[in-house]
């Protein structure tokens, strides 16, 4: 009888232990689930609330201009800048390209992609498109062996009824960058991709730098209310399901020391173009799904190509065009270590050839004794 009672007691203790463990596991699972919901920053269910202009529902682009001057145009739903190509210098850009190919002969192709700004696509501002086309012609007339000019304008024009440019920020969207990438694919002899093959995330909306500036500039004026009511820009991410989405970023900390960190290439706790290879950095080594390696020399617009390049290459070495002063000293090592034969220089058209935004290139030119005074 005592043995029977002892057995029942042990069985009860075992059942209670299992239940206790189960409760702890359930509690931990619910805690993780709650935290996951709290940490989630993209809202797929909101994607279809915006149309092809990045505006709610069926809203069309506005025809009402609030402010117009020599440098900017402000509609009730968008802002774009004018006359930005005045400092572009095709000759200086090609001189920089020549310096890179001379310093590193293993590079077989250097693709140069000047990225047009929104004004190029706006009705009534055809002079902006003409200025961009003149830059392209000047570049094409100046290139040397191994240098290829990639002009994304025609491809972008074919999709200008889509959300390819932000309304409040001076940049193309990741959708616009996708069409820019198709020009690169053609140059590589590859077929065009289908954007439907990428997963789409939406990060809500953000206020671009053009709108932030306008809000401050026109505060306490007759334009303040209309500018305050401008819709923010939704931000969409496109990424393939099995993309590693990992990078090793090199930056200089507050103490002036060079540091590296491993993290996601697309940051889930940021917004706008700064979500992709974000922050102040020198360079980043992005992991990909493809074969071989490429160097991408880019600004905040060009780096939006990373998600698509990492589908073609195993490694995308991203150089911050306006900040990586170490590039000249490291380029030979990078080319050797990763077996690089191709470079893509993708930067805002108004910055290509403008030494103020070409720190990475300027160091190459100084190394060859070719920099502007």
mmCIF file of N, CA and C in Angstrom, residues 95-190:
data_model
loop_
_atom_site.group_PDB
_atom_site.id
_atom_site.type_symbol
_atom_site.label_atom_id
_atom_site.label_comp_id
_atom_site.label_asym_id
_atom_site.label_seq_id
_atom_site.Cartn_x
_atom_site.Cartn_y
_atom_site.Cartn_z
ATOM 1 N N UNK A 95 38.472 61.388 -65.691
ATOM 2 C CA UNK A 95 39.840 61.395 -65.168
ATOM 3 C C UNK A 95 39.928 60.497 -63.925
ATOM 4 N N UNK A 96 38.877 60.549 -63.092
ATOM 5 C CA UNK A 96 38.842 59.696 -61.903
ATOM 6 C C UNK A 96 38.755 58.227 -62.304
ATOM 7 N N UNK A 97 37.904 57.942 -63.287
ATOM 8 C CA UNK A 97 37.765 56.564 -63.768
ATOM 9 C C UNK A 97 39.090 56.051 -64.329
ATOM 10 N N UNK A 98 39.783 56.897 -65.080
ATOM 11 C CA UNK A 98 41.087 56.527 -65.643
ATOM 12 C C UNK A 98 42.080 56.171 -64.534
ATOM 13 N N UNK A 99 42.046 56.974 -63.456
ATOM 14 C CA UNK A 99 42.979 56.747 -62.344
ATOM 15 C C UNK A 99 42.755 55.382 -61.713
ATOM 16 N N UNK A 100 41.494 55.001 -61.530
ATOM 17 C CA UNK A 100 41.192 53.702 -60.926
ATOM 18 C C UNK A 100 41.692 52.565 -61.806
ATOM 19 N N UNK A 101 41.436 52.646 -63.095
ATOM 20 C CA UNK A 101 41.865 51.574 -64.001
ATOM 21 C C UNK A 101 43.382 51.507 -64.117
ATOM 22 N N UNK A 102 44.044 52.631 -63.951
ATOM 23 C CA UNK A 102 45.506 52.633 -63.991
ATOM 24 C C UNK A 102 46.092 52.028 -62.728
ATOM 25 N N UNK A 103 45.490 52.358 -61.571
ATOM 26 C CA UNK A 103 45.974 51.848 -60.289
ATOM 27 C C UNK A 103 45.711 50.356 -60.152
ATOM 28 N N UNK A 104 44.580 49.890 -60.686
ATOM 29 C CA UNK A 104 44.218 48.482 -60.540
ATOM 30 C C UNK A 104 43.862 47.882 -61.905
ATOM 31 N N UNK A 105 44.847 47.345 -62.622
ATOM 32 C CA UNK A 105 44.617 46.797 -63.968
ATOM 33 C C UNK A 105 43.771 45.520 -63.990
ATOM 34 N N UNK A 106 43.533 44.899 -62.821
ATOM 35 C CA UNK A 106 42.692 43.701 -62.784
ATOM 36 C C UNK A 106 41.219 44.029 -63.050
ATOM 37 N N UNK A 107 40.861 45.309 -62.900
ATOM 38 C CA UNK A 107 39.483 45.717 -63.175
ATOM 39 C C UNK A 107 39.292 45.798 -64.684
ATOM 40 N N UNK A 108 38.399 44.960 -65.195
ATOM 41 C CA UNK A 108 38.191 44.881 -66.635
ATOM 42 C C UNK A 108 37.133 45.864 -67.124
ATOM 43 N N UNK A 109 36.096 46.101 -66.291
ATOM 44 C CA UNK A 109 35.013 47.002 -66.687
ATOM 45 C C UNK A 109 34.672 47.941 -65.530
ATOM 46 N N UNK A 110 34.560 49.217 -65.856
ATOM 47 C CA UNK A 110 34.091 50.210 -64.901
ATOM 48 C C UNK A 110 32.822 50.822 -65.481
ATOM 49 N N UNK A 111 31.699 50.489 -64.879
ATOM 50 C CA UNK A 111 30.402 50.998 -65.325
ATOM 51 C C UNK A 111 30.073 52.273 -64.544
ATOM 52 N N UNK A 112 29.702 53.327 -65.264
ATOM 53 C CA UNK A 112 29.387 54.607 -64.631
ATOM 54 C C UNK A 112 27.920 54.921 -64.870
ATOM 55 N N UNK A 113 27.135 55.014 -63.790
ATOM 56 C CA UNK A 113 25.705 55.267 -63.893
ATOM 57 C C UNK A 113 25.339 56.593 -63.197
ATOM 58 N N UNK A 114 25.184 57.678 -63.946
ATOM 59 C CA UNK A 114 24.678 58.917 -63.355
ATOM 60 C C UNK A 114 23.165 58.788 -63.131
ATOM 61 N N UNK A 115 22.726 59.006 -61.907
ATOM 62 C CA UNK A 115 21.317 58.810 -61.573
ATOM 63 C C UNK A 115 20.573 60.138 -61.688
ATOM 64 N N UNK A 116 19.571 60.229 -62.571
ATOM 65 C CA UNK A 116 18.828 61.485 -62.718
ATOM 66 C C UNK A 116 17.969 61.778 -61.491
ATOM 67 N N UNK A 117 17.622 63.051 -61.323
ATOM 68 C CA UNK A 117 16.774 63.451 -60.210
ATOM 69 C C UNK A 117 15.335 63.620 -60.681
ATOM 70 N N UNK A 118 14.435 63.808 -59.747
ATOM 71 C CA UNK A 118 13.007 63.817 -60.062
ATOM 72 C C UNK A 118 12.620 64.863 -61.109
ATOM 73 N N UNK A 119 13.262 66.027 -61.073
ATOM 74 C CA UNK A 119 12.889 67.109 -61.989
ATOM 75 C C UNK A 119 12.951 66.682 -63.441
ATOM 76 N N UNK A 120 13.821 65.717 -63.751
ATOM 77 C CA UNK A 120 13.971 65.227 -65.122
ATOM 78 C C UNK A 120 12.664 64.630 -65.641
ATOM 79 N N UNK A 121 11.809 64.164 -64.744
ATOM 80 C CA UNK A 121 10.578 63.484 -65.142
ATOM 81 C C UNK A 121 9.326 64.370 -65.000
ATOM 82 N N UNK A 122 9.515 65.585 -64.530
ATOM 83 C CA UNK A 122 8.384 66.472 -64.290
ATOM 84 C C UNK A 122 8.018 67.251 -65.553
ATOM 85 N N UNK A 123 6.716 67.303 -65.833
ATOM 86 C CA UNK A 123 6.226 68.035 -66.994
ATOM 87 C C UNK A 123 6.478 69.532 -66.818
ATOM 88 N N UNK A 124 6.970 70.158 -67.868
ATOM 89 C CA UNK A 124 7.212 71.589 -67.829
ATOM 90 C C UNK A 124 8.628 71.969 -67.455
ATOM 91 N N UNK A 125 9.472 70.970 -67.173
ATOM 92 C CA UNK A 125 10.857 71.241 -66.771
ATOM 93 C C UNK A 125 11.809 70.461 -67.676
ATOM 94 N N UNK A 126 11.534 70.556 -68.963
ATOM 95 C CA UNK A 126 12.301 69.800 -69.952
ATOM 96 C C UNK A 126 13.779 70.199 -69.972
ATOM 97 N N UNK A 127 14.086 71.430 -69.547
ATOM 98 C CA UNK A 127 15.494 71.854 -69.524
ATOM 99 C C UNK A 127 16.322 70.996 -68.572
ATOM 100 N N UNK A 128 15.673 70.451 -67.528
ATOM 101 C CA UNK A 128 16.374 69.570 -66.594
ATOM 102 C C UNK A 128 16.758 68.263 -67.285
ATOM 103 N N UNK A 129 15.854 67.752 -68.117
ATOM 104 C CA UNK A 129 16.164 66.524 -68.861
ATOM 105 C C UNK A 129 17.259 66.783 -69.885
ATOM 106 N N UNK A 130 17.190 67.932 -70.535
ATOM 107 C CA UNK A 130 18.208 68.282 -71.530
ATOM 108 C C UNK A 130 19.590 68.391 -70.882
ATOM 109 N N UNK A 131 19.644 68.973 -69.682
ATOM 110 C CA UNK A 131 20.926 69.096 -68.980
ATOM 111 C C UNK A 131 21.482 67.724 -68.633
ATOM 112 N N UNK A 132 20.599 66.814 -68.213
ATOM 113 C CA UNK A 132 21.033 65.449 -67.893
ATOM 114 C C UNK A 132 21.545 64.742 -69.145
ATOM 115 N N UNK A 133 20.817 64.876 -70.242
ATOM 116 C CA UNK A 133 21.227 64.222 -71.481
ATOM 117 C C UNK A 133 22.550 64.780 -72.005
ATOM 118 N N UNK A 134 22.779 66.071 -71.792
ATOM 119 C CA UNK A 134 24.056 66.674 -72.181
ATOM 120 C C UNK A 134 25.202 66.076 -71.380
ATOM 121 N N UNK A 135 24.984 65.864 -70.065
ATOM 122 C CA UNK A 135 26.005 65.226 -69.231
ATOM 123 C C UNK A 135 26.316 63.834 -69.748
ATOM 124 N N UNK A 136 25.285 63.056 -70.063
ATOM 125 C CA UNK A 136 25.480 61.696 -70.577
ATOM 126 C C UNK A 136 26.296 61.735 -71.877
ATOM 127 N N UNK A 137 25.956 62.651 -72.774
ATOM 128 C CA UNK A 137 26.676 62.759 -74.038
ATOM 129 C C UNK A 137 28.143 63.112 -73.799
ATOM 130 N N UNK A 138 28.386 64.040 -72.897
ATOM 131 C CA UNK A 138 29.761 64.440 -72.597
ATOM 132 C C UNK A 138 30.564 63.281 -72.015
ATOM 133 N N UNK A 139 29.923 62.483 -71.158
ATOM 134 C CA UNK A 139 30.593 61.316 -70.586
ATOM 135 C C UNK A 139 30.886 60.282 -71.671
ATOM 136 N N UNK A 140 29.890 60.017 -72.508
ATOM 137 C CA UNK A 140 30.058 59.011 -73.557
ATOM 138 C C UNK A 140 31.136 59.412 -74.562
ATOM 139 N N UNK A 141 31.280 60.710 -74.780
ATOM 140 C CA UNK A 141 32.291 61.196 -75.724
ATOM 141 C C UNK A 141 33.695 61.215 -75.120
ATOM 142 N N UNK A 142 33.775 60.967 -73.809
ATOM 143 C CA UNK A 142 35.068 61.078 -73.123
ATOM 144 C C UNK A 142 35.624 59.751 -72.633
ATOM 145 N N UNK A 143 34.821 58.683 -72.650
ATOM 146 C CA UNK A 143 35.245 57.416 -72.053
ATOM 147 C C UNK A 143 36.413 56.795 -72.807
ATOM 148 N N UNK A 144 37.171 56.015 -72.063
ATOM 149 C CA UNK A 144 38.295 55.271 -72.627
ATOM 150 C C UNK A 144 38.030 53.773 -72.498
ATOM 151 N N UNK A 145 38.942 52.978 -72.973
ATOM 152 C CA UNK A 145 38.761 51.516 -72.948
ATOM 153 C C UNK A 145 38.518 51.019 -71.526
ATOM 154 N N UNK A 146 37.509 50.162 -71.390
ATOM 155 C CA UNK A 146 37.169 49.599 -70.089
ATOM 156 C C UNK A 146 36.115 50.373 -69.336
ATOM 157 N N UNK A 147 35.745 51.542 -69.858
ATOM 158 C CA UNK A 147 34.741 52.385 -69.189
ATOM 159 C C UNK A 147 33.444 52.369 -69.984
ATOM 160 N N UNK A 148 32.331 52.162 -69.294
ATOM 161 C CA UNK A 148 31.020 52.057 -69.939
ATOM 162 C C UNK A 148 30.045 52.983 -69.224
ATOM 163 N N UNK A 149 29.374 53.848 -69.967
ATOM 164 C CA UNK A 149 28.368 54.740 -69.391
ATOM 165 C C UNK A 149 27.008 54.037 -69.424
ATOM 166 N N UNK A 150 26.362 53.946 -68.288
ATOM 167 C CA UNK A 150 25.024 53.365 -68.186
ATOM 168 C C UNK A 150 24.015 54.491 -67.975
ATOM 169 N N UNK A 151 23.113 54.648 -68.908
ATOM 170 C CA UNK A 151 22.094 55.701 -68.829
ATOM 171 C C UNK A 151 20.745 55.072 -68.492
ATOM 172 N N UNK A 152 20.253 55.245 -67.261
ATOM 173 C CA UNK A 152 18.991 54.611 -66.871
ATOM 174 C C UNK A 152 17.749 55.405 -67.276
ATOM 175 N N UNK A 153 17.920 56.557 -67.937
ATOM 176 C CA UNK A 153 16.780 57.444 -68.197
ATOM 177 C C UNK A 153 15.664 56.769 -68.977
ATOM 178 N N UNK A 154 15.996 56.123 -70.092
ATOM 179 C CA UNK A 154 14.962 55.507 -70.927
ATOM 180 C C UNK A 154 14.175 54.459 -70.151
ATOM 181 N N UNK A 155 14.875 53.630 -69.381
ATOM 182 C CA UNK A 155 14.204 52.592 -68.590
ATOM 183 C C UNK A 155 13.294 53.217 -67.538
ATOM 184 N N UNK A 156 13.761 54.282 -66.898
ATOM 185 C CA UNK A 156 12.952 54.952 -65.883
ATOM 186 C C UNK A 156 11.748 55.643 -66.504
ATOM 187 N N UNK A 157 11.925 56.255 -67.675
ATOM 188 C CA UNK A 157 10.800 56.897 -68.358
ATOM 189 C C UNK A 157 9.704 55.894 -68.701
ATOM 190 N N UNK A 158 10.113 54.667 -69.011
ATOM 191 C CA UNK A 158 9.139 53.622 -69.342
ATOM 192 C C UNK A 158 8.285 53.238 -68.140
ATOM 193 N N UNK A 159 8.743 53.614 -66.942
ATOM 194 C CA UNK A 159 8.017 53.251 -65.718
ATOM 195 C C UNK A 159 7.694 54.478 -64.872
ATOM 196 N N UNK A 160 7.629 55.657 -65.498
ATOM 197 C CA UNK A 160 7.461 56.870 -64.721
ATOM 198 C C UNK A 160 6.076 57.006 -64.086
ATOM 199 N N UNK A 161 5.134 56.162 -64.480
ATOM 200 C CA UNK A 161 3.831 56.170 -63.826
ATOM 201 C C UNK A 161 3.818 55.285 -62.586
ATOM 202 N N UNK A 162 4.972 54.759 -62.223
ATOM 203 C CA UNK A 162 5.106 53.971 -61.009
ATOM 204 C C UNK A 162 5.799 54.808 -59.942
ATOM 205 N N UNK A 163 5.851 54.278 -58.741
ATOM 206 C CA UNK A 163 6.438 55.006 -57.606
ATOM 207 C C UNK A 163 7.953 54.810 -57.625
ATOM 208 N N UNK A 164 8.624 55.522 -58.546
ATOM 209 C CA UNK A 164 10.061 55.326 -58.723
ATOM 210 C C UNK A 164 10.881 56.448 -58.104
ATOM 211 N N UNK A 165 10.245 57.550 -57.717
ATOM 212 C CA UNK A 165 10.942 58.647 -57.040
ATOM 213 C C UNK A 165 10.144 59.100 -55.831
ATOM 214 N N UNK A 166 10.852 59.404 -54.760
ATOM 215 C CA UNK A 166 10.187 59.963 -53.591
ATOM 216 C C UNK A 166 9.635 61.345 -53.922
ATOM 217 N N UNK A 167 8.607 61.725 -53.194
ATOM 218 C CA UNK A 167 8.020 63.055 -53.380
ATOM 219 C C UNK A 167 8.633 64.093 -52.442
ATOM 220 N N UNK A 168 9.215 63.654 -51.334
ATOM 221 C CA UNK A 168 9.727 64.603 -50.342
ATOM 222 C C UNK A 168 11.225 64.448 -50.101
ATOM 223 N N UNK A 169 11.873 63.622 -50.914
ATOM 224 C CA UNK A 169 13.294 63.333 -50.712
ATOM 225 C C UNK A 169 13.971 63.297 -52.070
ATOM 226 N N UNK A 170 15.204 63.775 -52.154
ATOM 227 C CA UNK A 170 15.897 63.893 -53.429
ATOM 228 C C UNK A 170 16.549 62.572 -53.823
ATOM 229 N N UNK A 171 15.725 61.590 -54.143
ATOM 230 C CA UNK A 171 16.238 60.247 -54.419
ATOM 231 C C UNK A 171 15.202 59.412 -55.148
ATOM 232 N N UNK A 172 15.712 58.450 -55.937
ATOM 233 C CA UNK A 172 14.784 57.450 -56.438
ATOM 234 C C UNK A 172 14.440 56.485 -55.318
ATOM 235 N N UNK A 173 13.360 55.745 -55.471
ATOM 236 C CA UNK A 173 12.957 54.736 -54.499
ATOM 237 C C UNK A 173 13.671 53.431 -54.821
ATOM 238 N N UNK A 174 13.464 52.415 -54.005
ATOM 239 C CA UNK A 174 14.047 51.108 -54.329
ATOM 240 C C UNK A 174 13.434 50.533 -55.594
ATOM 241 N N UNK A 175 12.215 50.957 -55.907
ATOM 242 C CA UNK A 175 11.595 50.532 -57.166
ATOM 243 C C UNK A 175 12.313 51.190 -58.345
ATOM 244 N N UNK A 176 12.615 52.478 -58.201
ATOM 245 C CA UNK A 176 13.385 53.153 -59.235
ATOM 246 C C UNK A 176 14.746 52.523 -59.412
ATOM 247 N N UNK A 177 15.403 52.180 -58.292
ATOM 248 C CA UNK A 177 16.715 51.535 -58.353
ATOM 249 C C UNK A 177 16.625 50.183 -59.064
ATOM 250 N N UNK A 178 15.498 49.490 -58.901
ATOM 251 C CA UNK A 178 15.319 48.207 -59.585
ATOM 252 C C UNK A 178 15.411 48.394 -61.097
ATOM 253 N N UNK A 179 14.756 49.424 -61.611
ATOM 254 C CA UNK A 179 14.795 49.662 -63.058
ATOM 255 C C UNK A 179 16.179 50.142 -63.491
ATOM 256 N N UNK A 180 16.865 50.866 -62.620
ATOM 257 C CA UNK A 180 18.248 51.216 -62.911
ATOM 258 C C UNK A 180 19.103 49.969 -63.026
ATOM 259 N N UNK A 181 18.839 48.983 -62.178
ATOM 260 C CA UNK A 181 19.597 47.738 -62.189
ATOM 261 C C UNK A 181 19.375 46.958 -63.482
ATOM 262 N N UNK A 182 18.219 47.115 -64.101
ATOM 263 C CA UNK A 182 17.957 46.400 -65.349
ATOM 264 C C UNK A 182 18.897 46.871 -66.451
ATOM 265 N N UNK A 183 19.299 48.151 -66.389
ATOM 266 C CA UNK A 183 20.265 48.678 -67.355
ATOM 267 C C UNK A 183 21.622 48.016 -67.140
ATOM 268 N N UNK A 184 21.986 47.818 -65.892
ATOM 269 C CA UNK A 184 23.232 47.118 -65.573
ATOM 270 C C UNK A 184 23.168 45.673 -66.050
ATOM 271 N N UNK A 185 22.047 45.012 -65.860
ATOM 272 C CA UNK A 185 21.900 43.621 -66.283
ATOM 273 C C UNK A 185 22.064 43.502 -67.806
ATOM 274 N N UNK A 186 21.486 44.437 -68.541
ATOM 275 C CA UNK A 186 21.627 44.414 -70.002
ATOM 276 C C UNK A 186 23.090 44.555 -70.406
ATOM 277 N N UNK A 187 23.798 45.435 -69.703
ATOM 278 C CA UNK A 187 25.222 45.640 -70.015
ATOM 279 C C UNK A 187 26.028 44.369 -69.739
ATOM 280 N N UNK A 188 25.563 43.576 -68.775
ATOM 281 C CA UNK A 188 26.236 42.320 -68.442
ATOM 282 C C UNK A 188 25.779 41.164 -69.332
ATOM 283 N N UNK A 189 24.839 41.451 -70.254
ATOM 284 C CA UNK A 189 24.330 40.418 -71.150
ATOM 285 C C UNK A 189 23.314 39.496 -70.501
ATOM 286 N N UNK A 190 22.651 39.984 -69.443
ATOM 287 C CA UNK A 190 21.662 39.182 -68.717
ATOM 288 C C UNK A 190 20.239 39.614 -69.058
#
